[in-house]
PDB file of C-alpha atoms in Angstrom:
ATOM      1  CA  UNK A   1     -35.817 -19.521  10.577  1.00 93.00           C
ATOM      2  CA  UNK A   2     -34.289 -18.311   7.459  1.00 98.00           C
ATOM      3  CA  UNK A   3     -32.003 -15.589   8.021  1.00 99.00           C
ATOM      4  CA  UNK A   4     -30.834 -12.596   5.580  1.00 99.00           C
ATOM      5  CA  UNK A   5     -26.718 -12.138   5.473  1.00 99.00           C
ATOM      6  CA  UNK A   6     -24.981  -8.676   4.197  1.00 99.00           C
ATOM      7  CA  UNK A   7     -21.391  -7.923   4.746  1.00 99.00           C
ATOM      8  CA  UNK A   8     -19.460  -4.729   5.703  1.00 99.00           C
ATOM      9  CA  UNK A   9     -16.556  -4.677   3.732  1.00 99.00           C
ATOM     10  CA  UNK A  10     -14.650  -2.727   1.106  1.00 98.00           C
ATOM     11  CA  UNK A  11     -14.184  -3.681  -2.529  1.00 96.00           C
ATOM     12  CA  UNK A  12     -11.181  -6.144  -3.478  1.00 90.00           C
ATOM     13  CA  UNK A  13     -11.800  -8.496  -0.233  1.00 95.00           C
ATOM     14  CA  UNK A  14     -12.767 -11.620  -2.135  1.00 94.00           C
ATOM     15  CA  UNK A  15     -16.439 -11.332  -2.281  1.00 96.00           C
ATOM     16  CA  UNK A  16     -16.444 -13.003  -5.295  1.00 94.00           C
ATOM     17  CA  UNK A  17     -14.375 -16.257  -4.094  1.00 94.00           C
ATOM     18  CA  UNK A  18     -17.048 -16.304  -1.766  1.00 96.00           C
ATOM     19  CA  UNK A  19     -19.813 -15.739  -3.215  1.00 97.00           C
ATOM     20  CA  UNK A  20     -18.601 -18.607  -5.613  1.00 95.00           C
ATOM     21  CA  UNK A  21     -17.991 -21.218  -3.204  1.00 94.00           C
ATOM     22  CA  UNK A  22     -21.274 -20.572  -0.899  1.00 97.00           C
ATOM     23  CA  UNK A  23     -23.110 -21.592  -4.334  1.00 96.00           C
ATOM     24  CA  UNK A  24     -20.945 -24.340  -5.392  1.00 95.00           C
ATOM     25  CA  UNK A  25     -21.642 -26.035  -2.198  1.00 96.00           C
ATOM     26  CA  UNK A  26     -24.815 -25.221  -0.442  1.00 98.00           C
ATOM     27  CA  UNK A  27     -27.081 -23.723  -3.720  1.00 97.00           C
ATOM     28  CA  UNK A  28     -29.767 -26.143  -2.242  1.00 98.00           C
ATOM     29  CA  UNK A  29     -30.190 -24.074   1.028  1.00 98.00           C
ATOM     30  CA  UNK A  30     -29.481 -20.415  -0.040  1.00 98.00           C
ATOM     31  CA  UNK A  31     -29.546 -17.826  -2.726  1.00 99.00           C
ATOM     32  CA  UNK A  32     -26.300 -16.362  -2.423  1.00 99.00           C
ATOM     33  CA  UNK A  33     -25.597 -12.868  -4.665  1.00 98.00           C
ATOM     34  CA  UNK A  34     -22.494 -10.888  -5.795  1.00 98.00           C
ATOM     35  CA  UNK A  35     -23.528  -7.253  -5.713  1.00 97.00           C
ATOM     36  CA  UNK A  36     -27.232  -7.851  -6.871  1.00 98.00           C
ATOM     37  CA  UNK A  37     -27.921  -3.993  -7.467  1.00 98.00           C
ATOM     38  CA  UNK A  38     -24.681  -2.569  -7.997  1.00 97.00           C
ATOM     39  CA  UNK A  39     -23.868   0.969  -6.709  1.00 97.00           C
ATOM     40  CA  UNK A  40     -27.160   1.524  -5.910  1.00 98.00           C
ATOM     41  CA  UNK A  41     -27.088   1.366  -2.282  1.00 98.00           C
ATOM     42  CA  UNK A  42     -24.670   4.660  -2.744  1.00 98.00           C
ATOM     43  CA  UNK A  43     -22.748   3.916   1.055  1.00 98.00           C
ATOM     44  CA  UNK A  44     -20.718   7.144   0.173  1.00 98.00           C
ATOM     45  CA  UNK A  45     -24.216   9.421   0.553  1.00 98.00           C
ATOM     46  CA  UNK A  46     -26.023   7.034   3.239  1.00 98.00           C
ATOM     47  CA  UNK A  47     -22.865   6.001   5.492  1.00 99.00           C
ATOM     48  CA  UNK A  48     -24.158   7.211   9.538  1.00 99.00           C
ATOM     49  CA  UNK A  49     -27.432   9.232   7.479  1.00 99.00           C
ATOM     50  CA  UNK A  50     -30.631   7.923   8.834  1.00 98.00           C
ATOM     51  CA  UNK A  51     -32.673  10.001   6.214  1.00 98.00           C
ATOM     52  CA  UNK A  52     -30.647   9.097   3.814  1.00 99.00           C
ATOM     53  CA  UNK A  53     -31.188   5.463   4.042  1.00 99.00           C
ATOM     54  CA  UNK A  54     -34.726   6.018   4.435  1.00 98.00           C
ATOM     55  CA  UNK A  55     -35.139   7.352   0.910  1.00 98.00           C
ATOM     56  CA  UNK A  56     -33.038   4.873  -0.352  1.00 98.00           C
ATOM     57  CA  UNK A  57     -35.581   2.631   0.876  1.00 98.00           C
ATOM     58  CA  UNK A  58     -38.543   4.204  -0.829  1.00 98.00           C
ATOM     59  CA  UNK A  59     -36.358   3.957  -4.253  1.00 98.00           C
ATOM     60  CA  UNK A  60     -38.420   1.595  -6.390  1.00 98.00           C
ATOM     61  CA  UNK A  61     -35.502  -0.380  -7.366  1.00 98.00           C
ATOM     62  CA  UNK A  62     -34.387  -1.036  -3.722  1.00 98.00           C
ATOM     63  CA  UNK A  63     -38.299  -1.666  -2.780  1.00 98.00           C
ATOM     64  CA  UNK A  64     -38.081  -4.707  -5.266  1.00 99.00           C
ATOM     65  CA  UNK A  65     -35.255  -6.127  -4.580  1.00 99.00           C
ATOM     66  CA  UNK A  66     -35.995  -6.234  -0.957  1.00 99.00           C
ATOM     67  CA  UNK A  67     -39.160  -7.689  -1.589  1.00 99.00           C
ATOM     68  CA  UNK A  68     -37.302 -10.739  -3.361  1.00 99.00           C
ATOM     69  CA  UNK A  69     -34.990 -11.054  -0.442  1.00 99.00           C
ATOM     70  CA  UNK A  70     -38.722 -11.912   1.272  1.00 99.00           C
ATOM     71  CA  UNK A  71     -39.881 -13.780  -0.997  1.00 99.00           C
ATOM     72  CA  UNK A  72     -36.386 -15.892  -0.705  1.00 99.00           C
ATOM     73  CA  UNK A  73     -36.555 -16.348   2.993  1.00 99.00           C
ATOM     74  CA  UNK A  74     -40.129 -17.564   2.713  1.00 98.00           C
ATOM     75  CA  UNK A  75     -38.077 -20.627   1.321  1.00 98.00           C
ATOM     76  CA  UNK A  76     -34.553 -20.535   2.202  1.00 98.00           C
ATOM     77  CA  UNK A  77     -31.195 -18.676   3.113  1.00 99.00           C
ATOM     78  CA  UNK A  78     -30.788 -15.059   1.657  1.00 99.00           C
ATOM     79  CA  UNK A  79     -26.673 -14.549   1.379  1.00 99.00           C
ATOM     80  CA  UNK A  80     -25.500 -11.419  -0.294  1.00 99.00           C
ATOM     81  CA  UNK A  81     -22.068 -10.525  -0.941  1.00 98.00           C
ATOM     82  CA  UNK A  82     -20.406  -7.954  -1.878  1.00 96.00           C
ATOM     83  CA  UNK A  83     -19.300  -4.112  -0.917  1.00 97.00           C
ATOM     84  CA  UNK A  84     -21.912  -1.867  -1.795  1.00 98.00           C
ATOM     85  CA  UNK A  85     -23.865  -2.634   1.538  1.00 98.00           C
ATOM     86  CA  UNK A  86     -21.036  -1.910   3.798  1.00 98.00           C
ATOM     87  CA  UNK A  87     -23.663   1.426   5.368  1.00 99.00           C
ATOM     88  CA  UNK A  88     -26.580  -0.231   5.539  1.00 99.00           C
ATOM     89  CA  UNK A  89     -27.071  -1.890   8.634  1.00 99.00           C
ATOM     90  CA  UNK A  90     -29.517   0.098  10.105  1.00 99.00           C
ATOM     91  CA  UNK A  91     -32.076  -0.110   7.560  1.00 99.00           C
ATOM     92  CA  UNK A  92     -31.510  -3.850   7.350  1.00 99.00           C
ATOM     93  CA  UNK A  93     -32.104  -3.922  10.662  1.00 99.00           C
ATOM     94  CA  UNK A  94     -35.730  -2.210  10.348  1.00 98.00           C
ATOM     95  CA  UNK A  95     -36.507  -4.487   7.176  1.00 99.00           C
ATOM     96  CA  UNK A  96     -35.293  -7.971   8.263  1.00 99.00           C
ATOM     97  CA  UNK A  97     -35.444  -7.698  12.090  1.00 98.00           C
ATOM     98  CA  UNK A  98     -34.122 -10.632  14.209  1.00 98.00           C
ATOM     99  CA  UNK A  99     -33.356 -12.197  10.447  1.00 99.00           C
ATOM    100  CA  UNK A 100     -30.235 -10.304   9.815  1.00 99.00           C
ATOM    101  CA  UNK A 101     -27.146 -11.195   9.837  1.00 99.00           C
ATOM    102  CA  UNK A 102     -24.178  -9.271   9.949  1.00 99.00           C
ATOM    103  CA  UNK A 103     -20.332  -9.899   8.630  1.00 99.00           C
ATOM    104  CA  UNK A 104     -17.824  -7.869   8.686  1.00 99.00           C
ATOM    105  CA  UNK A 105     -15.260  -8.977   6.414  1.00 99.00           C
ATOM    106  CA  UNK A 106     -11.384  -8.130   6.327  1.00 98.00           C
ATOM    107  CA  UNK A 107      -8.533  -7.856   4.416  1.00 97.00           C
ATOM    108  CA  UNK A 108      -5.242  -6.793   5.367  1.00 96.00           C
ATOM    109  CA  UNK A 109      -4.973  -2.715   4.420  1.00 96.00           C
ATOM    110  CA  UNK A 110      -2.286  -2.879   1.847  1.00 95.00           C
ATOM    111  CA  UNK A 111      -3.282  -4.896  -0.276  1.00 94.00           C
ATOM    112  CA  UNK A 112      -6.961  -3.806  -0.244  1.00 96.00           C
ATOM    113  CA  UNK A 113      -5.546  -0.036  -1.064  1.00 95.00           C
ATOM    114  CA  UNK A 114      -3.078  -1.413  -4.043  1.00 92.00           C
ATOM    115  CA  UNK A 115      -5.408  -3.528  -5.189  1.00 93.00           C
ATOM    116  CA  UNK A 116      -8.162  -0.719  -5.317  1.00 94.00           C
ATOM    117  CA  UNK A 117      -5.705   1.812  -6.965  1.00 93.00           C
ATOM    118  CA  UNK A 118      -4.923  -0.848  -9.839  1.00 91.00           C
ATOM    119  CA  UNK A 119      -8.631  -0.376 -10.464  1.00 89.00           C
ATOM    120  CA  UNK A 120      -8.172   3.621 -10.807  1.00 90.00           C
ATOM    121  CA  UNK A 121      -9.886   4.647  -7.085  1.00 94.00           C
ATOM    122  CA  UNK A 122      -8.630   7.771  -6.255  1.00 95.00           C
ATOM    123  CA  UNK A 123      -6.659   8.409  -9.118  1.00 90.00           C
ATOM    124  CA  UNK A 124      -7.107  11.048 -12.633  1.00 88.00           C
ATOM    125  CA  UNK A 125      -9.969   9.814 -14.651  1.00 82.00           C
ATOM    126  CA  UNK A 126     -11.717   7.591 -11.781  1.00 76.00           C
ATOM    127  CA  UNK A 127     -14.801   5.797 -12.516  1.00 85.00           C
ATOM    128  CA  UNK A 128     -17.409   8.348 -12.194  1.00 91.00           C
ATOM    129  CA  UNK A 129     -19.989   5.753 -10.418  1.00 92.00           C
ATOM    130  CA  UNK A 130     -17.636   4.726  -8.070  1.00 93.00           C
ATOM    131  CA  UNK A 131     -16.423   8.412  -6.881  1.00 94.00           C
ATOM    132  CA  UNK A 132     -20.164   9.457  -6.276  1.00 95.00           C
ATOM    133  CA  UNK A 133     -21.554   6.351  -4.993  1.00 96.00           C
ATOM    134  CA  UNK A 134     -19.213   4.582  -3.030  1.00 97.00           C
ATOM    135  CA  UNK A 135     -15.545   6.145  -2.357  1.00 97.00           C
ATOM    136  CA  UNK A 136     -15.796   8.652   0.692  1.00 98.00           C
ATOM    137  CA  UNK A 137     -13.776  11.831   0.918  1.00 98.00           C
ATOM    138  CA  UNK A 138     -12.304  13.457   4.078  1.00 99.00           C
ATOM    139  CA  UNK A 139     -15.239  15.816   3.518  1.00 98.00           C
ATOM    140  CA  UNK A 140     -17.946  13.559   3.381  1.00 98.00           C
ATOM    141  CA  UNK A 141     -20.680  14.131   6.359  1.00 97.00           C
ATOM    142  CA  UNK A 142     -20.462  10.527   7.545  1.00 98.00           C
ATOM    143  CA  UNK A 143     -16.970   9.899   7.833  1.00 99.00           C
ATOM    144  CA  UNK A 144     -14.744   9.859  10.787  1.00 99.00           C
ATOM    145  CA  UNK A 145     -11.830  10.941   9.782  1.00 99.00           C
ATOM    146  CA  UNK A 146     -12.478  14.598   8.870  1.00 98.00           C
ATOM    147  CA  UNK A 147      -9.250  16.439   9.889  1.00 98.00           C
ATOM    148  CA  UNK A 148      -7.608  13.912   6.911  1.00 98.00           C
ATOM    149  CA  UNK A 149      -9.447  16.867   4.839  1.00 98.00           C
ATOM    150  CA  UNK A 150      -6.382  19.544   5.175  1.00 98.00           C
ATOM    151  CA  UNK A 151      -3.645  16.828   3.761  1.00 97.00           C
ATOM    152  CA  UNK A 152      -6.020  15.182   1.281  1.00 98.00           C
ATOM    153  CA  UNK A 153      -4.359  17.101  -1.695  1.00 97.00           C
ATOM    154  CA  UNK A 154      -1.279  15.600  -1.064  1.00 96.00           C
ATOM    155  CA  UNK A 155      -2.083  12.293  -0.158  1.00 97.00           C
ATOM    156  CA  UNK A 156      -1.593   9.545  -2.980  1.00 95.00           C
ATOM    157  CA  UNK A 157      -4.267   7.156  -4.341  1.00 95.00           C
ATOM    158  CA  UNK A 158      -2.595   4.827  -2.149  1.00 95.00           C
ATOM    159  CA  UNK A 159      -2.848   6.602   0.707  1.00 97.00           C
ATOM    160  CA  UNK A 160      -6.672   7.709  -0.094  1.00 98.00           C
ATOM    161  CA  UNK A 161      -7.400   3.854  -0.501  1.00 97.00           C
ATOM    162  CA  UNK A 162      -6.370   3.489   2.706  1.00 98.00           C
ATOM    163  CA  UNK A 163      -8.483   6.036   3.829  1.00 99.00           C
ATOM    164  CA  UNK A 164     -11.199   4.228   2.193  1.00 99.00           C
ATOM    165  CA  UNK A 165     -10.475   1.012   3.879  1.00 99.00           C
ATOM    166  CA  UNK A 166     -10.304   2.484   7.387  1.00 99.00           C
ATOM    167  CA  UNK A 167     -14.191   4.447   7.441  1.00 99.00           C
ATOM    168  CA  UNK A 168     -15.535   0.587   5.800  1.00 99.00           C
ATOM    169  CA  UNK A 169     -14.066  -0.862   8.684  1.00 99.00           C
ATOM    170  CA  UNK A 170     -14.120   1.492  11.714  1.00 99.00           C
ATOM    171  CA  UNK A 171     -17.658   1.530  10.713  1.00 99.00           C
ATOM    172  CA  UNK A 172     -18.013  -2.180  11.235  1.00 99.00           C
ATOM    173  CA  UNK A 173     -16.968  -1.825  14.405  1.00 99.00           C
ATOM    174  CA  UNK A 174     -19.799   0.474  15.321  1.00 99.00           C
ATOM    175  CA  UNK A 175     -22.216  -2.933  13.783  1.00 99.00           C
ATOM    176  CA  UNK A 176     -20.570  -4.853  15.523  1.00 99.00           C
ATOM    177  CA  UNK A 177     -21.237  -3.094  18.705  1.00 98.00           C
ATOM    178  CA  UNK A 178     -24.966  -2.366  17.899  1.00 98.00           C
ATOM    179  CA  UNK A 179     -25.820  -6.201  17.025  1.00 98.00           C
ATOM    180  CA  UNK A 180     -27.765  -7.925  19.197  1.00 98.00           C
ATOM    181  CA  UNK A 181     -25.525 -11.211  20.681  1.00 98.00           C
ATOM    182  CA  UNK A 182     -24.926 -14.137  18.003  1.00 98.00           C
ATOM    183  CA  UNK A 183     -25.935 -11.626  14.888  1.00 99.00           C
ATOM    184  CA  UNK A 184     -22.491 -10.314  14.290  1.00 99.00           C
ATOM    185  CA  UNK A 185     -19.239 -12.103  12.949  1.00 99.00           C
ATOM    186  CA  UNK A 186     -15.359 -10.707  11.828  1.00 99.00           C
ATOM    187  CA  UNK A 187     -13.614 -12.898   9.793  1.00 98.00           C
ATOM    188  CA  UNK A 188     -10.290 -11.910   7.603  1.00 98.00           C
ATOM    189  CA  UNK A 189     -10.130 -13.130   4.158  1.00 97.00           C
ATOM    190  CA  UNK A 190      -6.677 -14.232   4.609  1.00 94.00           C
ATOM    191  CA  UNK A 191      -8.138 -17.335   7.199  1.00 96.00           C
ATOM    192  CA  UNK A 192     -11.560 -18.049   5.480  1.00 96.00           C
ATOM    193  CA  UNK A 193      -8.651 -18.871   2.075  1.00 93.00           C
ATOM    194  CA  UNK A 194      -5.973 -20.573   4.263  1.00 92.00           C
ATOM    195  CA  UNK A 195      -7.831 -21.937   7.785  1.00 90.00           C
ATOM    196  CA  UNK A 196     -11.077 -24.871   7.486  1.00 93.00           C
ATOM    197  CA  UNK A 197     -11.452 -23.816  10.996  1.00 95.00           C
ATOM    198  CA  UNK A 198     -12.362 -19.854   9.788  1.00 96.00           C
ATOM    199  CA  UNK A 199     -14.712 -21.673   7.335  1.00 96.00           C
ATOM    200  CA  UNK A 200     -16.392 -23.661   9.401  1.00 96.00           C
ATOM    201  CA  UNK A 201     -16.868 -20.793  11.820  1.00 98.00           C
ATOM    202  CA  UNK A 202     -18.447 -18.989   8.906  1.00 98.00           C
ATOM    203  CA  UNK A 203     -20.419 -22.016   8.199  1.00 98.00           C
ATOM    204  CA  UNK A 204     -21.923 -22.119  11.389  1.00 98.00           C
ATOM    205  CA  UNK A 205     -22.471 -18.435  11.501  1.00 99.00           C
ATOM    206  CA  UNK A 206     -24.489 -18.897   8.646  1.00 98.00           C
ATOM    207  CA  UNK A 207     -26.893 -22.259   9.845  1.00 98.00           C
ATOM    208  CA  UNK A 208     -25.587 -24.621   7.092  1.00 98.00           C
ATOM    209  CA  UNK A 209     -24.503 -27.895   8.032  1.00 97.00           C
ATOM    210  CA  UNK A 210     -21.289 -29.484   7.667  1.00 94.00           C
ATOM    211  CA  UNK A 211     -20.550 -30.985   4.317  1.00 93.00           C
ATOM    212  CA  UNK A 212     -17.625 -33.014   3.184  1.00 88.00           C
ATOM    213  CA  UNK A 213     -15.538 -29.891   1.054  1.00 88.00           C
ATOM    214  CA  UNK A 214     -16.880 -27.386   2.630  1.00 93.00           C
ATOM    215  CA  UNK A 215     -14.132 -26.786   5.063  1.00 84.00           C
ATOM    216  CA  UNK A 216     -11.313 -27.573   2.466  1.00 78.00           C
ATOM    217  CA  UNK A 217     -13.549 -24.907  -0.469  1.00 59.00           C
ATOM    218  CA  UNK A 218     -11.088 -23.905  -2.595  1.00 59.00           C
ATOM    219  CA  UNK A 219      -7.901 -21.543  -1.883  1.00 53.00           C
ATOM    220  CA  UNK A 220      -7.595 -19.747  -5.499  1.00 53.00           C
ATOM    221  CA  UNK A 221      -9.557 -17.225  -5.343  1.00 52.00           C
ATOM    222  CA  UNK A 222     -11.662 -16.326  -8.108  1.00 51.00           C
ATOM    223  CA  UNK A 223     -10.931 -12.343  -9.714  1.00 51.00           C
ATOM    224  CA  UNK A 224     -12.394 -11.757 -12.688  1.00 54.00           C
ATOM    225  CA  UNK A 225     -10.684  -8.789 -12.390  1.00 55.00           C
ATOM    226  CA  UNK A 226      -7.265  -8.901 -11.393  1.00 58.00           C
ATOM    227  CA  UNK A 227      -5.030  -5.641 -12.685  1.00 62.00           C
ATOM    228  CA  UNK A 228      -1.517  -3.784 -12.146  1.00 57.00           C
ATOM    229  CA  UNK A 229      -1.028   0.086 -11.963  1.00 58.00           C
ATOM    230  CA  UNK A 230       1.699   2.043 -13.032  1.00 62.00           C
ATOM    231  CA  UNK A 231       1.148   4.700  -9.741  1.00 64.00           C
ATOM    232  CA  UNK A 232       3.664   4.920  -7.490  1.00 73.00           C
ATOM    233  CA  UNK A 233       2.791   2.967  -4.502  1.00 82.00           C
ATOM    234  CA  UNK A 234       4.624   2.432  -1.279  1.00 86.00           C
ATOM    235  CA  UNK A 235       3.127  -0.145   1.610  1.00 88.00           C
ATOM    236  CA  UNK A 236       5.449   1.911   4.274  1.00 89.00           C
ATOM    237  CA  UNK A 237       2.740   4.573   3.999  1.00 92.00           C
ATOM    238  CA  UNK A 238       0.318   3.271   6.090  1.00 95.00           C
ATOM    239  CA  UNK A 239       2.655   4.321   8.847  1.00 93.00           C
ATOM    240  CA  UNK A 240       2.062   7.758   8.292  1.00 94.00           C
ATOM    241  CA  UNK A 241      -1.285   7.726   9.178  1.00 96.00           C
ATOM    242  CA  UNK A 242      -1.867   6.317  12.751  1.00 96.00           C
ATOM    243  CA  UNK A 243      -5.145   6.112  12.869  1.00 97.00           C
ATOM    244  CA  UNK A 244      -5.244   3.752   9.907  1.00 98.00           C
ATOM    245  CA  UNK A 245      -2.303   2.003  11.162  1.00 97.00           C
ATOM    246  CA  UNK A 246      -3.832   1.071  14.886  1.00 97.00           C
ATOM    247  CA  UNK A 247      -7.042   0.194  13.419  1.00 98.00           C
ATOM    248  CA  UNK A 248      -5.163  -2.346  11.141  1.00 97.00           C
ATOM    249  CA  UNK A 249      -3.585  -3.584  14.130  1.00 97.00           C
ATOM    250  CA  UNK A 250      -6.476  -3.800  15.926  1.00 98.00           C
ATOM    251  CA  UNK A 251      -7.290  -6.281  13.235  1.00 98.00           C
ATOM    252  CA  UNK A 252      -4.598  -8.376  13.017  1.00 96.00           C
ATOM    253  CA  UNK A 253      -2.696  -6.550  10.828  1.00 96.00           C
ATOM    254  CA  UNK A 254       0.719  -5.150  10.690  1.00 89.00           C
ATOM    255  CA  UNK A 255       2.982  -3.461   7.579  1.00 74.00           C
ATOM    256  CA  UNK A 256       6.164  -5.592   8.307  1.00 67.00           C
ATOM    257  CA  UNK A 257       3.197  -8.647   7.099  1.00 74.00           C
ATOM    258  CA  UNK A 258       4.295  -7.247   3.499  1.00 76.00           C
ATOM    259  CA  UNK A 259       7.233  -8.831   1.276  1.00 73.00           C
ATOM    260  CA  UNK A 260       7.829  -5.775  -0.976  1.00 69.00           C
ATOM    261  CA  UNK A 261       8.955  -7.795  -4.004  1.00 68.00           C
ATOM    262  CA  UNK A 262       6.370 -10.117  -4.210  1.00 72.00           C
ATOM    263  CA  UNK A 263       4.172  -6.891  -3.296  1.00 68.00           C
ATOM    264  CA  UNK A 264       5.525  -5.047  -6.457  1.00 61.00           C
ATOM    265  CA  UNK A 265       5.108  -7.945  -8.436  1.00 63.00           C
ATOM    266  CA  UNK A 266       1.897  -8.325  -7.944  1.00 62.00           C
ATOM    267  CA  UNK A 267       0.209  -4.995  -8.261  1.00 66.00           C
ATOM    268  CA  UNK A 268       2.970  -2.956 -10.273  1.00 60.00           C
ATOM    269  CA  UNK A 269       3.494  -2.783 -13.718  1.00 52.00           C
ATOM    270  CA  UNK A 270       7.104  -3.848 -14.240  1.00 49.00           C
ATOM    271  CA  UNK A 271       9.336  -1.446 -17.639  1.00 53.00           C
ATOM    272  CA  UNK A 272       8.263  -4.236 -19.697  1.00 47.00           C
ATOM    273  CA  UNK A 273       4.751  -4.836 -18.998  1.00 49.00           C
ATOM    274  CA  UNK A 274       4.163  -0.921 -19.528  1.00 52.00           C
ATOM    275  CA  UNK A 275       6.353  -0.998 -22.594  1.00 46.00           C
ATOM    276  CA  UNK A 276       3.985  -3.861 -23.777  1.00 52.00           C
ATOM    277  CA  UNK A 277       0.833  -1.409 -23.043  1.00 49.00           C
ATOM    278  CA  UNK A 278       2.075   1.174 -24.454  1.00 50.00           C
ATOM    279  CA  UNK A 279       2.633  -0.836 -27.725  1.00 49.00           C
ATOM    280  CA  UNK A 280      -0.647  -2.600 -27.269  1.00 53.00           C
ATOM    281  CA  UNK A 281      -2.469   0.669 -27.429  1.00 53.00           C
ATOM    282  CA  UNK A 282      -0.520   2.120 -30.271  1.00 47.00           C
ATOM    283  CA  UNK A 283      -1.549  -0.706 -32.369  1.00 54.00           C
ATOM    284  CA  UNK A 284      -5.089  -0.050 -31.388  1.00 56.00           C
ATOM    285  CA  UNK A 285      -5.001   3.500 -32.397  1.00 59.00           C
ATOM    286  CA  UNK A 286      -3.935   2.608 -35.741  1.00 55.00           C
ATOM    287  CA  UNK A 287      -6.514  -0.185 -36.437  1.00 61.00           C
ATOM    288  CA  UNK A 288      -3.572  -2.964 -36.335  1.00 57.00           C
ATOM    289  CA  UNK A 289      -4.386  -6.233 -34.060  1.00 56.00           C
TER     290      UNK A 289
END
């Protein structure tokens, strides 16, 4: 039987390393897609809404696409990647039945929130798209973590990345419990980059058979859109908010897993880089290349 994959997962998790090598070495078997409709799953106005995802489903656009994910599995594997599906599980579990499968897929907090704020979540002048459709607020009806609602004024983009990262994931939980044995699998991007043995699980997972490369896919991942902020951001703060905190834990995580120089380096903008911007986008303004 050919089964149907989405993932619960937040944006900046390597969905697109993934997405890259399930093609590269099973294309044969499955049809595997990075973010096939965008935003328009909106998981920020259907997360724990059953009405909501029911009129999603009537939506013409989601109708077709749905009915290609049929028309795929009349043939082979359907595998599609990416976060804008991260709320759906109930109404893929009406449409797809005992042909789902579930993955919850993990990266460590920290980096997930700096990596997101680099892209301008949270922060002055935020995508529009993104702020409607996909990144929850404290006051949001499906979230959990509704008291954050008094301090979210002062909280950083940082900190409401983190936020972000913690609903995706506590949520996944709740899949996870609600699957039906053998239709539910974790996995942290850290070990499906570093471990063949995380791979292989996912392989199996999956039904695809063992093939030589598979298990040793490669370990760069591939971000098309790689970026450095110049907000403030501090990887200590996850330790003001224990709820975040103990679910990381609860996942493998911990803060001290951080090297803050190599963590600066890699999502700050160092005097020099910004000084480069800065000149960069002077010359622009005046026309000059």
């Amino acid at each position: 039987m050919a089964t149907a994959t989405f993932f619960v997962t937040t944006a900046r998790s390597g969905t697109q390393w993934l997405t890259r090598a399930l093609n590269r070495h099973f294309d044969d078997l499955l049809e595997a897609r990075h973010e096939p409709v965008g935003y328009l799953y909106r998981p920020r106005r259907t997360l724990r809404d059953p009405a909501a995802l029911e009129r999603l489903r009537a939506e013409p656009a989601v109708a077709a696409h749905f009915d290609h994910i049929h028309g795929v599995l009349a043939e082979r594997a359907y595998v599609e990647v990416g976060f804008p599906a991260y709320a759906l599980a109930p109404l893929l579990r009406a449409e797809f039945g005992e042909k789902l499968r579930l993955v919850q897929l993990v990266r460590h907090p920290v980096k997930v929130a700096a990596s997101l704020v680099t892209h301008g979540w949270y922060c002055k002048g935020a995508r529009e798209d993104i702020a409607q459709a996909v990144a929850p607020t404290p006051t949001d009806p499906g979230v959990t973590l509704k008291a954050y609602a008094s301090r979210w004024p002062a909280m950083t983009p940082f900190e409401k990345s983190l936020f972000y990262w913690y609903e995706v994931h506590r949520y996944g939980k709740e899949v996870e419990a609600a699957s039906p044995p053998g239709r539910f699998a974790r996995f942290r991007l850290e070990d499906l980059t570093a471990a063949p043995r995380a791979r292989d699980a996912l392989r199996r997972f999956l039904g695809l058979p063992d093939r030589p490369g598979w298990t040793a896919a490669e370990q760069r991942r591939d971000d098309r859109f790689r970026a450095k902020t110049d907000e403030v951001i501090d990887p200590a703060a996850i330790t003001r908010h224990p709820e975040i905190l103990a679910l990381a834990e609860e996942l493998g995580y911990a803060p001290q897993d951080i090297d803050a120089a190599e963590f600066a380096a890699r999502y700050v903008r160092s005097p020099l880089e910004r000084l480069r911007a800065g000149l960069g986008q002077a010359r622009r303004r005046m026309g000059l290349r």
